[in-house]
XYZ file of N, CA and C in Angstrom:
363
model
N 6.668 -109.222 -15.683
C 7.030 -110.063 -14.594
C 7.720 -109.530 -13.386
N 8.607 -108.527 -13.553
C 9.376 -108.265 -12.752
C 8.856 -107.139 -11.977
N 7.814 -106.743 -12.411
C 6.880 -105.633 -11.587
C 6.134 -106.432 -10.699
N 5.800 -107.731 -10.869
C 4.988 -108.711 -10.114
C 5.837 -108.715 -8.778
N 7.214 -108.907 -8.739
C 7.762 -108.991 -7.252
C 8.280 -107.826 -6.890
N 8.123 -106.742 -7.314
C 8.898 -105.580 -6.688
C 7.282 -104.774 -6.202
N 6.251 -105.021 -6.593
C 5.064 -104.428 -6.038
C 4.721 -104.591 -4.669
N 4.856 -103.367 -3.878
C 4.716 -103.773 -2.288
C 3.252 -104.600 -2.046
N 2.018 -104.192 -2.829
C 0.948 -104.769 -2.563
C 1.429 -106.481 -2.632
N 1.937 -106.662 -3.789
C 2.218 -108.342 -3.963
C 3.007 -108.929 -2.970
N 4.314 -108.079 -2.504
C 5.137 -108.732 -1.726
C 4.502 -109.153 -0.154
N 3.830 -107.938 0.116
C 3.033 -108.186 1.472
C 2.184 -109.200 1.575
N 1.125 -108.865 0.567
C 0.026 -110.253 0.443
C 0.661 -111.503 0.479
N 1.591 -111.611 -0.714
C 1.891 -113.043 -0.788
C 2.733 -113.466 0.504
N 3.654 -112.977 0.915
C 4.104 -113.220 2.313
C 3.446 -113.614 3.081
N 2.566 -112.721 3.756
C 1.565 -112.971 4.722
C 0.699 -114.102 4.451
N 0.465 -114.060 3.068
C -0.671 -115.212 2.498
C -0.022 -116.605 2.800
N 1.032 -116.710 2.372
C 2.081 -117.956 2.200
C 2.305 -118.339 3.568
N 2.680 -117.462 4.501
C 3.270 -117.806 6.093
C 1.747 -118.176 6.414
N 0.700 -117.690 6.278
C -0.711 -117.923 6.921
C -1.363 -119.435 6.743
N -0.747 -119.715 4.999
C -1.342 -120.763 4.646
C -0.511 -121.987 5.330
N 0.769 -121.658 5.270
C 1.432 -122.627 5.619
C 1.347 -122.924 7.170
N 1.131 -122.076 8.084
C 0.779 -122.089 9.476
C -0.552 -123.041 9.533
N -1.503 -122.612 8.626
C -2.801 -123.300 8.512
C -2.636 -124.889 8.444
N -1.913 -125.227 7.410
C -1.482 -126.354 6.893
C -0.834 -127.309 8.296
N 0.076 -126.587 8.724
C 0.832 -127.297 9.735
C -0.235 -127.620 10.688
N -0.912 -126.848 11.346
C -2.000 -126.626 12.235
C -2.959 -128.024 11.914
N -3.350 -128.025 10.991
C -4.233 -129.012 10.079
C -3.313 -130.377 10.144
N -2.478 -130.570 9.739
C -1.581 -131.787 9.356
C -1.356 -132.252 11.033
N -0.583 -131.396 11.754
C -0.237 -131.704 13.177
C -0.867 -131.052 14.222
N -1.922 -131.189 14.636
C -2.706 -130.508 15.519
C -2.064 -130.770 16.934
N -2.264 -129.719 18.012
C -1.677 -130.461 19.136
C -2.629 -131.319 19.741
N -2.056 -132.432 20.442
C -3.205 -133.374 21.097
C -3.780 -132.709 22.438
N -2.875 -132.224 23.058
C -3.474 -131.722 24.357
C -3.560 -129.971 24.549
N -4.191 -129.649 25.489
C -4.204 -128.451 25.714
C -2.910 -127.877 26.354
N -2.645 -126.838 25.601
C -1.199 -126.194 26.213
C -1.253 -124.707 25.904
N -0.100 -123.967 26.328
C 0.116 -122.578 25.985
C 0.963 -122.408 24.915
N 1.726 -123.209 24.242
C 2.702 -123.155 23.347
C 2.515 -123.129 21.872
N 1.533 -123.978 21.459
C 1.245 -124.595 20.108
C -0.265 -124.595 19.800
N -0.857 -124.238 18.877
C -2.182 -124.189 18.588
C -3.091 -123.117 18.615
N -4.312 -123.035 18.277
C -5.178 -122.255 18.448
C -5.547 -122.030 19.751
N -5.222 -120.892 20.567
C -5.301 -120.919 21.995
C -6.087 -119.609 22.319
N -7.554 -119.896 22.707
C -8.421 -118.873 23.230
C -8.883 -119.563 24.290
N -9.381 -118.396 25.379
C -10.246 -118.986 26.409
C -11.237 -120.013 26.215
N -11.925 -119.607 25.213
C -13.064 -120.629 24.568
C -12.726 -121.923 24.105
N -11.458 -121.732 23.430
C -10.777 -123.223 22.599
C -10.127 -124.268 23.962
N -10.042 -123.328 24.846
C -9.310 -124.081 26.027
C -10.094 -124.695 27.175
N -11.229 -124.551 27.234
C -12.153 -124.815 28.130
C -12.248 -126.361 28.258
N -11.880 -127.318 27.328
C -11.927 -128.707 27.480
C -11.471 -129.049 26.352
N -11.321 -130.458 26.325
C -10.335 -131.125 25.126
C -11.319 -131.635 23.935
N -12.608 -131.577 24.247
C -13.586 -131.565 22.797
C -13.612 -130.199 22.289
N -13.640 -129.159 23.008
C -13.358 -127.761 22.337
C -11.930 -127.426 21.638
N -11.187 -127.915 22.338
C -9.665 -127.999 21.714
C -9.512 -128.377 20.645
N -10.045 -129.777 20.628
C -9.851 -130.726 19.449
C -10.419 -130.094 17.964
N -11.701 -129.345 18.432
C -12.591 -128.866 17.339
C -11.798 -127.614 16.739
N -11.491 -126.977 17.832
C -10.796 -125.427 17.445
C -9.539 -125.625 16.349
N -8.669 -126.601 16.870
C -7.441 -126.949 16.211
C -7.727 -127.199 14.611
N -8.844 -128.162 14.434
C -9.146 -128.748 12.963
C -9.564 -127.329 12.271
N -10.526 -126.673 12.797
C -11.345 -125.574 12.122
C -10.351 -124.654 11.989
N -9.496 -123.994 12.730
C -8.468 -123.189 12.817
C -7.618 -123.419 11.860
N -6.968 -124.571 11.837
C -6.016 -124.883 10.584
C -6.599 -124.492 9.373
N -8.024 -124.968 9.110
C -8.617 -124.912 7.770
C -8.863 -123.363 7.242
N -9.173 -122.837 8.525
C -9.513 -121.258 8.064
C -8.392 -120.441 8.131
N -7.267 -120.856 8.544
C -6.098 -120.337 8.382
C -5.355 -120.292 6.784
N -5.614 -121.851 6.606
C -5.376 -122.253 5.564
C -5.872 -121.347 4.243
N -7.178 -121.231 4.513
C -8.028 -120.726 3.258
C -7.844 -119.231 3.376
N -7.414 -118.434 4.506
C -7.246 -117.192 4.506
C -5.786 -116.906 3.785
N -5.203 -117.728 3.971
C -3.916 -117.639 3.473
C -3.721 -117.944 2.070
N -4.510 -118.755 1.434
C -4.671 -118.798 -0.053
C -5.267 -117.433 -0.513
N -6.529 -117.408 -0.035
C -7.034 -115.983 -0.647
C -6.129 -114.839 -0.552
N -5.321 -114.649 0.707
C -4.475 -113.364 0.353
C -3.283 -113.872 -0.620
N -2.977 -114.990 -0.804
C -2.014 -115.349 -1.909
C -2.716 -114.940 -3.254
N -3.821 -115.157 -3.552
C -4.336 -114.741 -4.911
C -4.644 -113.374 -4.878
N -5.194 -112.710 -3.701
C -5.296 -111.098 -4.028
C -3.958 -110.646 -4.373
N -2.863 -111.150 -3.696
C -1.597 -110.618 -3.962
C -1.184 -110.707 -5.345
N -1.283 -111.741 -6.010
C -0.999 -112.186 -7.468
C -1.969 -110.986 -8.107
N -3.351 -111.026 -7.910
C -4.280 -110.536 -8.880
C -4.036 -109.025 -8.580
N -3.754 -108.299 -7.452
C -3.503 -106.917 -7.429
C -1.985 -106.688 -7.816
N -1.192 -107.104 -8.497
C 0.182 -106.871 -8.835
C 0.165 -105.627 -9.925
N -0.658 -105.604 -10.523
C -0.771 -104.516 -11.614
C -1.855 -103.336 -11.247
N -2.167 -103.287 -9.928
C -2.797 -102.171 -9.320
C -1.974 -100.804 -9.597
N -2.268 -99.788 -10.236
C -1.699 -98.481 -10.249
C -1.680 -97.603 -9.062
N -0.835 -98.204 -8.460
C -0.540 -97.534 -7.014
C 0.641 -97.185 -6.823
N 1.000 -95.889 -6.037
C 2.482 -95.702 -5.491
C 2.902 -96.823 -4.656
N 3.926 -96.908 -4.283
C 4.442 -97.672 -3.187
C 3.692 -97.342 -2.140
N 3.540 -96.353 -1.494
C 3.200 -95.879 -0.623
C 1.678 -96.171 -0.486
N 0.896 -96.106 -1.269
C -0.524 -96.463 -1.329
C -0.738 -98.056 -1.496
N 0.070 -98.462 -1.773
C 0.118 -99.898 -2.081
C 0.361 -100.492 -0.764
N 1.248 -100.085 0.023
C 1.607 -100.501 1.525
C 0.172 -100.157 2.265
N -0.136 -99.149 2.223
C -1.423 -99.194 3.092
C -2.559 -99.770 2.818
N -2.946 -99.906 1.442
C -4.010 -100.327 0.885
C -3.939 -101.816 1.317
N -2.665 -102.406 0.896
C -2.528 -104.067 1.325
C -2.761 -104.429 2.789
N -2.534 -103.277 3.627
C -2.801 -103.738 5.160
C -4.227 -103.972 5.447
N -5.295 -103.408 4.715
C -6.600 -103.840 4.955
C -6.820 -105.120 4.843
N -6.721 -106.218 3.788
C -6.895 -107.289 3.683
C -5.859 -108.289 4.625
N -4.965 -107.709 4.856
C -3.935 -108.397 5.654
C -4.801 -108.614 7.287
N -5.160 -107.206 7.457
C -5.939 -107.356 8.791
C -7.064 -108.077 9.086
N -7.682 -107.630 7.609
C -9.214 -108.541 7.542
C -8.879 -110.333 7.765
N -8.021 -110.635 6.808
C -7.772 -112.003 6.929
C -6.810 -112.618 7.952
N -6.449 -111.608 8.891
C -5.975 -112.311 10.122
C -6.867 -112.383 11.040
N -7.884 -111.674 11.204
C -9.055 -111.869 12.092
C -10.392 -112.690 11.932
N -10.284 -112.872 10.357
C -11.572 -113.542 10.074
C -11.558 -115.061 10.512
N -10.373 -115.891 10.606
C -10.144 -117.370 11.200
C -10.668 -117.298 12.592
N -10.217 -116.108 13.275
C -10.653 -116.246 14.926
C -11.995 -115.869 14.798
N -12.617 -115.057 13.872
C -14.039 -114.764 14.185
C -14.659 -115.947 14.023
N -14.464 -116.747 12.956
C -15.156 -118.057 12.531
C -15.183 -119.068 13.516
N -14.020 -119.197 14.055
C -13.746 -120.354 15.047
C -14.604 -119.864 16.299
N -14.015 -118.774 16.798
C -15.043 -118.551 17.949
C -16.406 -118.302 17.808
N -16.906 -118.036 16.546
C -18.578 -118.164 16.317
C -18.894 -119.874 16.488
N -18.166 -120.496 15.690
C -18.385 -121.910 15.663
C -18.255 -122.734 17.027
N -17.449 -122.345 17.718
C -17.084 -122.867 19.398
C -18.399 -122.503 20.037
N -18.676 -121.271 19.763
C -19.796 -120.727 20.900
C -21.082 -121.571 20.444
N -21.271 -121.485 19.001
C -22.478 -122.253 18.707
C -22.720 -123.587 18.914
N -21.426 -124.346 18.830
C -21.563 -125.899 18.965
C -21.243 -126.366 20.440
N -20.550 -125.438 21.429
C -20.356 -125.731 22.701
C -21.193 -125.017 23.804
N -21.322 -123.817 23.544
C -22.281 -123.078 24.389
C -24.022 -123.003 24.145
N -24.128 -123.203 23.160
C -25.245 -123.115 22.468
C -26.116 -124.216 23.159
N -25.347 -125.665 23.213
C -26.068 -126.620 23.458
C -26.169 -126.893 25.086
N -25.853 -125.912 25.878
C -25.885 -125.863 27.235
C -24.931 -126.261 28.095
N -23.597 -126.787 27.039
C -22.556 -127.323 27.797
C -21.609 -126.301 27.675
N -20.652 -126.115 28.697
C -19.706 -125.193 29.046
C -18.388 -125.734 28.945
């Protein structure tokens, strides 16, 4: 069990996964009510109007929570990978980067489909 918490793969993925899941949960539970530059999922497309904003906050929270939980599972599952510490750090960055951008891609795709596909801007 000691190897689990000293493996760089596990440390990186668990920490980023738990932080992402927590951020997603907070965003889902306490979404910002109005468009602002301080808190929430803030992209040009999400800030075009209140309908887009509300939709983006809910979806972004869910997607961040999902990505965070998947990173956490990967962190635990990969704890026994036979990699050197240097290799484990390098390889762990791949899912971190992918799961950081995946929620953005999903939310932006859904915003575009829902709000720009129907002729509304």
